Coordinates of C-alpha atoms in Angstrom, one line a residue:
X15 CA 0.0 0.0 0.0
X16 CA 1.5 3.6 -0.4
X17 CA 2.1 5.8 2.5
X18 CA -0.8 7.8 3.7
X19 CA -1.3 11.7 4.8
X20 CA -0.3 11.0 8.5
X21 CA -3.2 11.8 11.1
X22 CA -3.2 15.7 12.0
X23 CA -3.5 17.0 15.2
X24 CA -5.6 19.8 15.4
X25 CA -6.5 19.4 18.7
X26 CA -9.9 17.5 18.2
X27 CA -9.4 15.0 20.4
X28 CA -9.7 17.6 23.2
X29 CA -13.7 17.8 23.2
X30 CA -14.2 14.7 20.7
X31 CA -17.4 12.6 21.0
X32 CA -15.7 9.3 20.4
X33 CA -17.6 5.8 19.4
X34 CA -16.3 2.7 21.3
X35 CA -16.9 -0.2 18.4
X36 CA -16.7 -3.3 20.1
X37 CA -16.6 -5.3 16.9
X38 CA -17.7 -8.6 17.6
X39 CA -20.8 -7.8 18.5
X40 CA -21.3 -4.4 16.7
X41 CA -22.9 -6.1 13.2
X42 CA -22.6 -9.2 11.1
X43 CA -21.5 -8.5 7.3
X44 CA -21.2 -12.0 6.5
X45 CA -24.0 -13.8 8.2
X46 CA -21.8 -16.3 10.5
X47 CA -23.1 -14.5 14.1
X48 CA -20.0 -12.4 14.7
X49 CA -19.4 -8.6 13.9
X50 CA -17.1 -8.0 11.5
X51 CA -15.2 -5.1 9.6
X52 CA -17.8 -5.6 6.6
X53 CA -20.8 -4.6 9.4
X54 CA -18.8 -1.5 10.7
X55 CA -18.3 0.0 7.3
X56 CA -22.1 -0.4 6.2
X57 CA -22.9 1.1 9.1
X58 CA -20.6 4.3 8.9
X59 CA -23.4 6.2 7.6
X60 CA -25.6 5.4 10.9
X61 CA -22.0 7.1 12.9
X62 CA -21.9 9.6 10.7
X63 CA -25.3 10.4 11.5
X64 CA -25.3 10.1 15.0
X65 CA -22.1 12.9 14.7
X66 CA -19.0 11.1 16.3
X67 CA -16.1 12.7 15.8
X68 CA -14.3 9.5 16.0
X69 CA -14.4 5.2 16.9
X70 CA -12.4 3.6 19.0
X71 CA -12.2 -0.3 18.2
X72 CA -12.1 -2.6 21.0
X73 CA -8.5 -4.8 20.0
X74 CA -9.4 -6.3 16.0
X75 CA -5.9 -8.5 15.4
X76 CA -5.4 -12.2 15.2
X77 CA -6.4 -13.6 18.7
X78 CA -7.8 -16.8 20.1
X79 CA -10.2 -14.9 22.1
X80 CA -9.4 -16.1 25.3
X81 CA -10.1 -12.9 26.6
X82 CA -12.8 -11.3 24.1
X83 CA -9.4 -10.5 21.9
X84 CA -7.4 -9.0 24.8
X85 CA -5.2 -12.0 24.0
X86 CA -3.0 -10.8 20.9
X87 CA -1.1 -13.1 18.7
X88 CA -0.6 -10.6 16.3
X89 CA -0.8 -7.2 16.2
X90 CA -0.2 -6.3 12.4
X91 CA -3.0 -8.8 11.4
X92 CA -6.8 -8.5 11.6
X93 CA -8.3 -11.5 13.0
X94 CA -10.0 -13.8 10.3
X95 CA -13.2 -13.6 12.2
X96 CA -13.7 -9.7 11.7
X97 CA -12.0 -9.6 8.1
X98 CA -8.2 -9.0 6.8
X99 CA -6.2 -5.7 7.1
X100 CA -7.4 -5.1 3.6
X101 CA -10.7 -4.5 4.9
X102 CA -9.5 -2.4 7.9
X103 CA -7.2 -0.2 5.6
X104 CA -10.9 0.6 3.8
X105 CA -12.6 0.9 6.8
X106 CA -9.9 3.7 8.0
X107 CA -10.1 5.6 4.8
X108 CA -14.1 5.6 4.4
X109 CA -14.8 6.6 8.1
X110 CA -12.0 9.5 7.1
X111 CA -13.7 10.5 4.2
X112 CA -17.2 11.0 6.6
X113 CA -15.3 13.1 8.9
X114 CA -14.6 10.1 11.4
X115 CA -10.6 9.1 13.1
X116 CA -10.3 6.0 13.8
X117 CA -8.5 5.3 17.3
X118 CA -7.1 1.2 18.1
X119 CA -6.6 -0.8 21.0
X120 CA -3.2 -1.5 21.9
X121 CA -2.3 -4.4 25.2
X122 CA 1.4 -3.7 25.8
X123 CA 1.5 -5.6 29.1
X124 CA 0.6 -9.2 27.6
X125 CA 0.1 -10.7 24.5
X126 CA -1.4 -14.2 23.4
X127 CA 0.2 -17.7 24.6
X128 CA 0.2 -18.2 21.2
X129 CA 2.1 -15.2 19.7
X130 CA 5.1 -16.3 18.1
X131 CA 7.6 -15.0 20.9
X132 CA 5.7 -17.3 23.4
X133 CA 5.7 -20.0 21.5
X134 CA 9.5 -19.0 20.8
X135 CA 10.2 -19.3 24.2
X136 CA 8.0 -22.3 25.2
X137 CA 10.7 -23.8 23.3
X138 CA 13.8 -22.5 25.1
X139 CA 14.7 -19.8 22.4
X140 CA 16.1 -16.3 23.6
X141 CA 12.6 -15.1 23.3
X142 CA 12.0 -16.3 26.9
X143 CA 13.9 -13.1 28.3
X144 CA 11.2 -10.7 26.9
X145 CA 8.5 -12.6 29.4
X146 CA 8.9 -13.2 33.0
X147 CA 10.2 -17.0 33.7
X148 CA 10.9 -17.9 37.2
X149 CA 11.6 -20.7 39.3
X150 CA 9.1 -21.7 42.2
X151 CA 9.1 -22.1 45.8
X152 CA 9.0 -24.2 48.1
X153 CA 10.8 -27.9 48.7
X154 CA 10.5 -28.9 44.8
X155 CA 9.5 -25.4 42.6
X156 CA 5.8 -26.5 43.4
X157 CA 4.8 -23.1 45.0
X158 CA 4.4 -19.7 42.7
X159 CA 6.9 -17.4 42.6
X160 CA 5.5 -15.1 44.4
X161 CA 2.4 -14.2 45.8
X162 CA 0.6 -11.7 43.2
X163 CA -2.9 -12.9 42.1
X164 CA -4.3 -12.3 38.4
X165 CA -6.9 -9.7 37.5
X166 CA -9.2 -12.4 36.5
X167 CA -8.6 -14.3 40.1
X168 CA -6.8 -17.2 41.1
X169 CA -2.6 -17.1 41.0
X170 CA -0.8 -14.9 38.6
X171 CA 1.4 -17.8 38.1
X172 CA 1.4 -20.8 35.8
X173 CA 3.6 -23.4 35.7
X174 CA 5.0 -25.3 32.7
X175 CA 6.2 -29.1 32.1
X176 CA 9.9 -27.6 32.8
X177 CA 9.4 -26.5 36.0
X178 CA 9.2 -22.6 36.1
X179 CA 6.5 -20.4 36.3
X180 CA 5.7 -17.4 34.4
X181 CA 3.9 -14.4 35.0
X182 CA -0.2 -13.2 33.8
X183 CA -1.4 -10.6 35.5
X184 CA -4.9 -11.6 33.7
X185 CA -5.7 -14.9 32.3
X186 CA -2.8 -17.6 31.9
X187 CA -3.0 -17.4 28.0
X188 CA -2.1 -13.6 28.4
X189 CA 1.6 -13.8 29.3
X190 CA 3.1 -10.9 30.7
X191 CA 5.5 -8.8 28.8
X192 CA 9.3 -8.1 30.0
X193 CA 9.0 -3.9 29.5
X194 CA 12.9 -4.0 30.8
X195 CA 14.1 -5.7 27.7
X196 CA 14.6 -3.4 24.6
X197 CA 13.3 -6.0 22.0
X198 CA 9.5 -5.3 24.1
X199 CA 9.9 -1.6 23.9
X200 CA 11.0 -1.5 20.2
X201 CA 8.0 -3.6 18.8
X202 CA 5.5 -1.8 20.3
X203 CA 6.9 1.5 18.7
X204 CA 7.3 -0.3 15.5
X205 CA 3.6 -1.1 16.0
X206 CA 2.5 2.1 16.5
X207 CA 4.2 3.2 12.9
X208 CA 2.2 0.3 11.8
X209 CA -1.2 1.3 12.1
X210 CA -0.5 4.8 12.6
X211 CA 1.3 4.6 8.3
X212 CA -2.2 3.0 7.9
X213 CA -4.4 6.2 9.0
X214 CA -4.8 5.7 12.4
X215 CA -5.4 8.9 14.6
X216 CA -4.5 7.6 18.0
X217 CA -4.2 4.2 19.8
X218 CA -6.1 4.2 23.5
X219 CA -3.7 1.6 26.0
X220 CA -5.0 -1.1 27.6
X221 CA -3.9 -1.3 31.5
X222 CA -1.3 1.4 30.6
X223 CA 0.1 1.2 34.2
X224 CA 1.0 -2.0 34.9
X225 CA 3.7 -2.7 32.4
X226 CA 6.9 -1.9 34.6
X227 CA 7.8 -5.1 37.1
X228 CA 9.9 -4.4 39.8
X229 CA 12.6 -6.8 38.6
X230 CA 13.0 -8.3 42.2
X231 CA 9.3 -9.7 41.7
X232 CA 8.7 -9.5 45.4
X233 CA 5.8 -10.2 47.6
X234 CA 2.9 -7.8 47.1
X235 CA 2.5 -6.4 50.5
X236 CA -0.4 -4.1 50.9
X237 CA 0.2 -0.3 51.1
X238 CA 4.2 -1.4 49.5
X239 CA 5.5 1.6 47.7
X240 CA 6.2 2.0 45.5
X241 CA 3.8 -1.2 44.4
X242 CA 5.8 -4.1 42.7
X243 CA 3.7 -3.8 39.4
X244 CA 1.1 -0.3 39.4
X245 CA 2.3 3.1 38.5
X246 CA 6.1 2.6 38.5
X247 CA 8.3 5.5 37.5
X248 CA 9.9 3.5 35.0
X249 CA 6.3 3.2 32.7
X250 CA 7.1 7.1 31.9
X251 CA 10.0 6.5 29.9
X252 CA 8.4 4.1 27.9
X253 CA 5.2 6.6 26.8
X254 CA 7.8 9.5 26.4
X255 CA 9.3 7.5 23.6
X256 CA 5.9 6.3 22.6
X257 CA 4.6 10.0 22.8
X258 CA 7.8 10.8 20.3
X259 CA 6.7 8.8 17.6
X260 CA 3.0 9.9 17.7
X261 CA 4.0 13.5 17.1
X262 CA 5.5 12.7 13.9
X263 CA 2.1 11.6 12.9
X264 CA -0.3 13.9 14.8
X265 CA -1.4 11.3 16.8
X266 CA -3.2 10.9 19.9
X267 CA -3.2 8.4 22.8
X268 CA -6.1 7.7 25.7
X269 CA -4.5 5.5 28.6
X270 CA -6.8 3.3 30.8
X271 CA -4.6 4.3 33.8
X272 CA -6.8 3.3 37.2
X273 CA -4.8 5.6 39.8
X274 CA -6.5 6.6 43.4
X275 CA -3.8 9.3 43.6
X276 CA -4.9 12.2 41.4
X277 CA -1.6 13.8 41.3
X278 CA 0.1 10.4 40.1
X279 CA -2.6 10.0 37.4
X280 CA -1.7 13.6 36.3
X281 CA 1.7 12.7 35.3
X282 CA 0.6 10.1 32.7
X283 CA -0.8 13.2 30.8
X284 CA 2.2 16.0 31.2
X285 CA 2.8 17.6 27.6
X286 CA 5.5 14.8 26.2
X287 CA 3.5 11.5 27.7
X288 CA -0.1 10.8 27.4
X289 CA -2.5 12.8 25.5
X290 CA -5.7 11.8 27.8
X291 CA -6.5 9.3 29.9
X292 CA -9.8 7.6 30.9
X293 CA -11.5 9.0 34.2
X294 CA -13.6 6.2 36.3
X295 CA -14.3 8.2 38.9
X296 CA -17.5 9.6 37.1
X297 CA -18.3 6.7 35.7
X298 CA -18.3 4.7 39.1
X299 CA -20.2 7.2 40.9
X300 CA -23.9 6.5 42.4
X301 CA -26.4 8.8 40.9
X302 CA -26.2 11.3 43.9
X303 CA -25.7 15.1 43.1
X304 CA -22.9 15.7 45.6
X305 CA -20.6 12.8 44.4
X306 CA -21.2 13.6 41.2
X307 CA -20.3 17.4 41.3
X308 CA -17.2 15.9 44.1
X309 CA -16.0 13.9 41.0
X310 CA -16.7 16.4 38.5
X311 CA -14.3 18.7 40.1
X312 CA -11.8 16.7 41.4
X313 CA -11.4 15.1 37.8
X314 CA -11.1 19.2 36.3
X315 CA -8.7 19.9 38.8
X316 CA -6.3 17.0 38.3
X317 CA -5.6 17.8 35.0
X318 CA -5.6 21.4 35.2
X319 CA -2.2 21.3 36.1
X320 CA -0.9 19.8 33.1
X321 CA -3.3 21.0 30.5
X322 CA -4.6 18.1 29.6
X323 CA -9.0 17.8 29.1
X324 CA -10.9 15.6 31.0
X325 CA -12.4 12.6 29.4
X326 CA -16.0 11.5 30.6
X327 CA -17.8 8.4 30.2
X328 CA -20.7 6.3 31.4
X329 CA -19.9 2.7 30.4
X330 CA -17.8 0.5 28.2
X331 CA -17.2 -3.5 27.7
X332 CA -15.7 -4.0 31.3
X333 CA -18.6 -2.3 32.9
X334 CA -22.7 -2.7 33.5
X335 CA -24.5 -0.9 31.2
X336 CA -25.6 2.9 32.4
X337 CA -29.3 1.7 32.2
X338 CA -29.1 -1.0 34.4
X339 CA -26.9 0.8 36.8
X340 CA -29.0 3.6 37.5
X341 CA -32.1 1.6 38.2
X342 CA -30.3 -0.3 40.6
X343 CA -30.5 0.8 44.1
X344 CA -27.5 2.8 45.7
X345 CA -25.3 0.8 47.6
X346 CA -22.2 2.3 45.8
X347 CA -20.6 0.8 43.1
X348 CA -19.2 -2.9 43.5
X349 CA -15.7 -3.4 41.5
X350 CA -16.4 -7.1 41.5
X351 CA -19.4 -7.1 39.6
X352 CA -19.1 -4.1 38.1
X353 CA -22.4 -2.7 39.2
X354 CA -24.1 -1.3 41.7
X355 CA -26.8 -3.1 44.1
X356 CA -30.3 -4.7 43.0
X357 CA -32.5 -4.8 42.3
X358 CA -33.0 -3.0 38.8
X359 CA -36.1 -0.7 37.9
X360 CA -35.4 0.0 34.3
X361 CA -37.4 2.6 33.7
X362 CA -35.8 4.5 36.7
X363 CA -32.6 3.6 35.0
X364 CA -33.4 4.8 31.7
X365 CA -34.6 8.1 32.8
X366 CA -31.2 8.3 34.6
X367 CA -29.7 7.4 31.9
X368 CA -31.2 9.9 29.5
X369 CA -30.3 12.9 31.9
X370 CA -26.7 11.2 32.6
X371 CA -26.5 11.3 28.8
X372 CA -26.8 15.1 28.7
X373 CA -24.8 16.1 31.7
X374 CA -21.7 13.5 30.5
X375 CA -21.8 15.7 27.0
X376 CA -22.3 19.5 28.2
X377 CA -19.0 18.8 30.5
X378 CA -15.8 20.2 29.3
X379 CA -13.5 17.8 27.3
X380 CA -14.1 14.4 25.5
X381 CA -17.0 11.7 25.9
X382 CA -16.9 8.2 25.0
X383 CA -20.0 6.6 24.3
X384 CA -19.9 2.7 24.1
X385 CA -21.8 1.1 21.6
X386 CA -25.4 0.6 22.6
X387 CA -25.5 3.4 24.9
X388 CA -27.0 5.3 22.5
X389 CA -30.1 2.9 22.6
X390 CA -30.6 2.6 26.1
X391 CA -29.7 -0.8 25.9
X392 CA -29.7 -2.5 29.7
X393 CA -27.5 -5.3 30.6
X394 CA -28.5 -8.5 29.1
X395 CA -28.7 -12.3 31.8
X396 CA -26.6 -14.2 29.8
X397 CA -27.4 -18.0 30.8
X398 CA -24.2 -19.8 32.5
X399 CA -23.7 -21.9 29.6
X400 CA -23.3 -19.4 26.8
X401 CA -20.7 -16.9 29.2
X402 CA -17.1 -16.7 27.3
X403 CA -15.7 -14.1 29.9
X404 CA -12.9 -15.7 31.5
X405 CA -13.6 -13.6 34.6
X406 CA -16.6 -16.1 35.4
X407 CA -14.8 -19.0 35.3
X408 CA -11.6 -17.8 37.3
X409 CA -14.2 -16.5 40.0
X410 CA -15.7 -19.9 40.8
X411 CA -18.5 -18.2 39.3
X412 CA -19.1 -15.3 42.1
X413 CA -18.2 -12.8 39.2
X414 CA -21.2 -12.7 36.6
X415 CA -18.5 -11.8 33.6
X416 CA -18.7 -8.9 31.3
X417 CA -21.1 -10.8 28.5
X418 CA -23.6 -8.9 29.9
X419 CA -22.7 -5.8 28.3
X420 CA -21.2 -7.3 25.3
X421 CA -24.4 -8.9 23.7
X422 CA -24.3 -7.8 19.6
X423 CA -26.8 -5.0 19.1
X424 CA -30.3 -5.2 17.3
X425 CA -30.2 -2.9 14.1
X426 CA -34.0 -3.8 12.6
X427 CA -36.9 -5.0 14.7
X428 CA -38.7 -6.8 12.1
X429 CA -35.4 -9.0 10.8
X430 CA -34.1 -12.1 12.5
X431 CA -31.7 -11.2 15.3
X432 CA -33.0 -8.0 15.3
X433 CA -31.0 -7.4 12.1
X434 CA -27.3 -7.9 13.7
X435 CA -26.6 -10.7 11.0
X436 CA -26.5 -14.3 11.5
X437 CA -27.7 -15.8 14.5
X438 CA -25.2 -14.1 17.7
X439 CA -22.2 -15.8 19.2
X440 CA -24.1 -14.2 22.4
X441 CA -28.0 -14.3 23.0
X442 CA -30.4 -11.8 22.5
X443 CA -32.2 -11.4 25.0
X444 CA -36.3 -11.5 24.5
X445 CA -37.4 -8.0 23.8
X446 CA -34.2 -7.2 22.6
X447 CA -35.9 -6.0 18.8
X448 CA -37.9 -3.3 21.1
X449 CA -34.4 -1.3 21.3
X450 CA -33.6 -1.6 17.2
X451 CA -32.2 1.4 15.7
X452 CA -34.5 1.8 12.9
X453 CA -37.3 1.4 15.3
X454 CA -35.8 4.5 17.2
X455 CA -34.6 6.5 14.5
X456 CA -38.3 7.1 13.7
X457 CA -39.3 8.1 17.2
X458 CA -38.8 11.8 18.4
X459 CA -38.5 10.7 22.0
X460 CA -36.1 7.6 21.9
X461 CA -32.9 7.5 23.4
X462 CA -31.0 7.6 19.6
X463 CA -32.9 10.8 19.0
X464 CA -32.0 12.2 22.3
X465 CA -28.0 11.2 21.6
X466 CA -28.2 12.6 17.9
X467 CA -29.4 15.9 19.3
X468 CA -27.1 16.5 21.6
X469 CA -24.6 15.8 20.1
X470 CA -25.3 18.0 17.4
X471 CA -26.3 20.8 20.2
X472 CA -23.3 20.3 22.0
X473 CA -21.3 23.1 20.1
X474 CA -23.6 25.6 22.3
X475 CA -21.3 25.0 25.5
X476 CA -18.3 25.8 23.5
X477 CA -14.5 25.2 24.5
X478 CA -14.3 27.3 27.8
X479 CA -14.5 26.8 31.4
X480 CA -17.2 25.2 33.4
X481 CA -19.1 27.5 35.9
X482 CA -21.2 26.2 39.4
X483 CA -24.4 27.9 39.5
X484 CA -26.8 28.2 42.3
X485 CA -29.0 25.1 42.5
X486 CA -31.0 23.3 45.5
X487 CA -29.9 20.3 47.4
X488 CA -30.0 17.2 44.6
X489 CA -29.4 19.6 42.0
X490 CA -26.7 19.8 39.8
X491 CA -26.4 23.3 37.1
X492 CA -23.3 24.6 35.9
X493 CA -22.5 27.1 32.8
X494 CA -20.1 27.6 29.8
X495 CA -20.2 29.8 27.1
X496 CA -23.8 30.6 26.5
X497 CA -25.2 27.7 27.7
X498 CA -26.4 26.3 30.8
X499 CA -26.6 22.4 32.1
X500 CA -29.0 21.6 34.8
X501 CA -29.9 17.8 36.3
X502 CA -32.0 17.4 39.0
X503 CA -31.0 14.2 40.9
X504 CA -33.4 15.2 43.9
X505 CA -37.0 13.5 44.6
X506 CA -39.3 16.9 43.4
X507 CA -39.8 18.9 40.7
X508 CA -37.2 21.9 40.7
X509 CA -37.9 25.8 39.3
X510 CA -35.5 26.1 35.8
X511 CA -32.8 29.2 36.0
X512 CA -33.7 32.0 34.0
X513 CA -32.7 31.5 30.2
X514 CA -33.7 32.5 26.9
X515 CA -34.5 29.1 25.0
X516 CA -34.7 25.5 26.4
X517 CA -32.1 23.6 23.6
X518 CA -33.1 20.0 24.5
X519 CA -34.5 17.9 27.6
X520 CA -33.5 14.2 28.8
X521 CA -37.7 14.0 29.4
X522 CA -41.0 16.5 29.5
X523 CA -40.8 19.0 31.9
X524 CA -44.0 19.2 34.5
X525 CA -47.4 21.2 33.7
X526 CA -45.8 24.2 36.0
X527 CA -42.8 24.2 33.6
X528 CA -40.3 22.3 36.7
X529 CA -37.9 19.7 35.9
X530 CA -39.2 16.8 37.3
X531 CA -36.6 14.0 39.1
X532 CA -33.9 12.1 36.8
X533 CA -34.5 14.6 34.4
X534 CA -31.5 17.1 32.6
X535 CA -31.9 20.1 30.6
X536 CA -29.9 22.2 28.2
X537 CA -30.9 25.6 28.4
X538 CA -29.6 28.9 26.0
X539 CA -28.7 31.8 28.5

């Protein structure tokens, strides 16, 4: 292929509306029940409706899906499943030519047990320095190295017919990367000039702080700092280098950095490291006025310092879906199950949802918006013999798994499967045609018509600062530029502020003109 016009920067990515594409189960081009490249590109026009500025594609490249593709064998392939990098290559381009970047997945902590480096050093090549091989403990090797525990549960350790151990801070087919060896740190660069020589306008990082190992692999001991594998000084070396090649291109990068300590997370996004980086706090928070505004400005404030905009989202493919959620009753959010408590009212949740919608995009800086949010899709029961996540299983089955919110969307009520394609390597639930897109496009008041509108309203806040305004108790309103954002998360109807023009409403407002409860406004000043 010839070398494309690099990505530009012109700063879009700091108030982009950004589509998360989580391609297996966005739509089936080819009829055999799995998303596919072929789906996404005949539904750009549907994206270019709804007005993203950009998608963000859950990882696409050759995997054995032992972790919904989290597992990559390799990265400069497009798994067979979803099409060939062909496909992707026209996929880029055509979503260009409709005014929409295109922003990839990249795992630099692990990659497949059956990329060729594992393999490689399964067989005692030099490859097995660039993973993390270690003897055991105990009388005869038989006890783990150490006493870290995966991600998914259970030991982070596996041991092999040889004897040693090596490391997975998720699954066991998801070896852990050596980031001390140069040979780790020069792929994933070459990598990056990969797809980025392809079109690609940034690449968002999976688990972008846990690559470093202290090399000593000790204990974890709680409260040990700094922590053996989180947030090591070492990691910003790795995305200054990586920041260096995306500026030849105009590139951007999103990190999914999890960080308690605001003033640590803030250095992942000083001016020669990270672009942005995902905030959590927002999304985990109950649907309570105070925490919300508590999280709103704390996530403003910690990156104020370094310039960097906020990012802002509701829900993604780790995480329950917004609707479900918010109908849920609040006994704070559960990082187990990904939820908070039960049980769920979804029509509560939906209104929620609707008015969570609106406040999420009136907030300074960018908003990512999974797939299916835009329908109001809830979280789907998936029945114990159809979940793939390997959470589930590595639980003992305490952990219901992310299926729930991965279940392929319904395009066309009256077609089978709700028009995704064939029939869906996850179930459809019953009802599940009641959400179809067509179905909503036609109907003023449907969540699709509410996400189209504001998104194509949200120019009225412009770029500038957020402003607090008076409000009661439950009652969130802020300012910027000439437009004003008000949610009422209290249990009565609430007077509006004075304004000009009412721009667009989550739901009706009372006889007497109030906002009722769960219910956001935009309003013209």
């Amino acid at each position: 292929m010839g070398q494309p016009t690099p990505a530009t920067d012109d700063g879009w990515w700091r108030s982009a509306v950004i589509y998360q594409v989580y391609v297996r189960s966005f739509a089936d081009g080819d009829g055999d029940g799995t998303g596919d490249l072929a789906g996404v590109r005949a539904r750009l026009p549907y994206l270019a409706e709804l007005g993203v500025d950009a998608l963000w594609f859950n990882p696409w490249y050759r995997s054995p899906m032992k972790d919904g593709g989290y597992d990559v064998a390799d990265y400069r392939a497009i798994d067979p499943a979803f099409g060939t990098l062909a496909e992707a290559e026209k996929l880029i381009a055509e979503a260009r030519e409709l005014g929409i970047r295109t922003i990839v997945d990249i795992v630099p902590n692990h990659v497949s047990d059956q990329h060729p480096w594992f393999r490689a050093a399964l067989a005692g090549g030099p490859e097995r320095e660039l993973f993390h091989f270690r003897p055991g403990r105990g009388d005869h090797g038989e006890l783990p190295p150490n006493d870290w525990t995966s991600e998914f549960g259970g030991p982070a350790w596996t041991r092999l017919p040889d004897g040693d151990w090596y490391l997975h801070l998720f699954a066991p087919e998801q070896p852990d990367l050596n980031w001390a060896h140069p040979a780790v740190r020069q792929e994933h660069e070459d990598i990056l000039r990969f797809w980025f020589d392809r079109g690609v306008a940034g690449v968002r990082i999976d688990s972008a702080a846990l690559l470093a190992k202290d090399p000593g692999l000790p204990d974890f001991t709680e409260g040990r700092d700094p922590h053996p594998y989180v947030d090591r000084d070492e990691l910003h070396d790795v995305y200054r280098a990586w920041r260096a090649v995306a500026d030849e291109y105009g590139a951007v990068f999103v990190g999914e950095v999890w960080l308690p300590d605001t003033e640590r997370f803030a250095r992942y996004l000083r001016p020669d490291e990270l672009h942005t980086a995902f905030n959590f706090s927002f999304m985990t928070c109950p649907w309570d006025a105070a925490r919300l505004r508590r999280s709103i400005d704390d996530t403003l404030a910690e990156h104020a310092p370094v310039g960097a905009p906020a990012t802002w989202v509701l829900c993604n493919h780790d995480v329950t879906r917004t609707v479900t959620r918010y109908g849920r009753a609040d006994t704070g959010f559960d990082f187990a199950t990904k939820a908070f408590g039960t049980p769920t009212d979804l029509a509560l949740g939906t209104r929620r949802a609707r008015a969570a919608g609106l406040l999420s995009l009136a907030l300074p800086g960018a908003v990512y918006v999974y797939q299916g949010e835009e329908l109001g899709l809830p979280e789907a029961d998936i029945p114990l013999d159809r979940i793939e996540d390997p959470m589930h299983a590595r639980s003992g089955g305490t952990d219901p798994g992310r299926d729930g919110c991965r279940v392929p969307l319904p395009w066309a009520a009256d077609e089978p499967h709700a028009g995704f394609g064939g029939e869906p390597w996850l179930p459809q639930p019953d009802g599940w045609a009641a959400y179809a897109a067509d179905r909503q496009a036609e109907d003023p008041a449907s969540m699709l018509s509410l996400y189209r509108a504001a998104i194509r309203s949200r120019p009225e806040f412009g770029d500038g600062p957020l402003t607090w305004l008076p409000a009661p108790d439950g009652v969130l309103a802020f300012a910027r530029a000439g437009a004003l954002c008000v949610v009422n998360l209290a249990d009565t109807p609430v007077d509006l502020p004075a304004h000009s023009a009412l721009l667009l409403a989550s739901g009706p407002l009372d006889t007497a003109g109030r906002l009722p409860a769960d219910t956001a406004v935009w309003l013209r000043s």
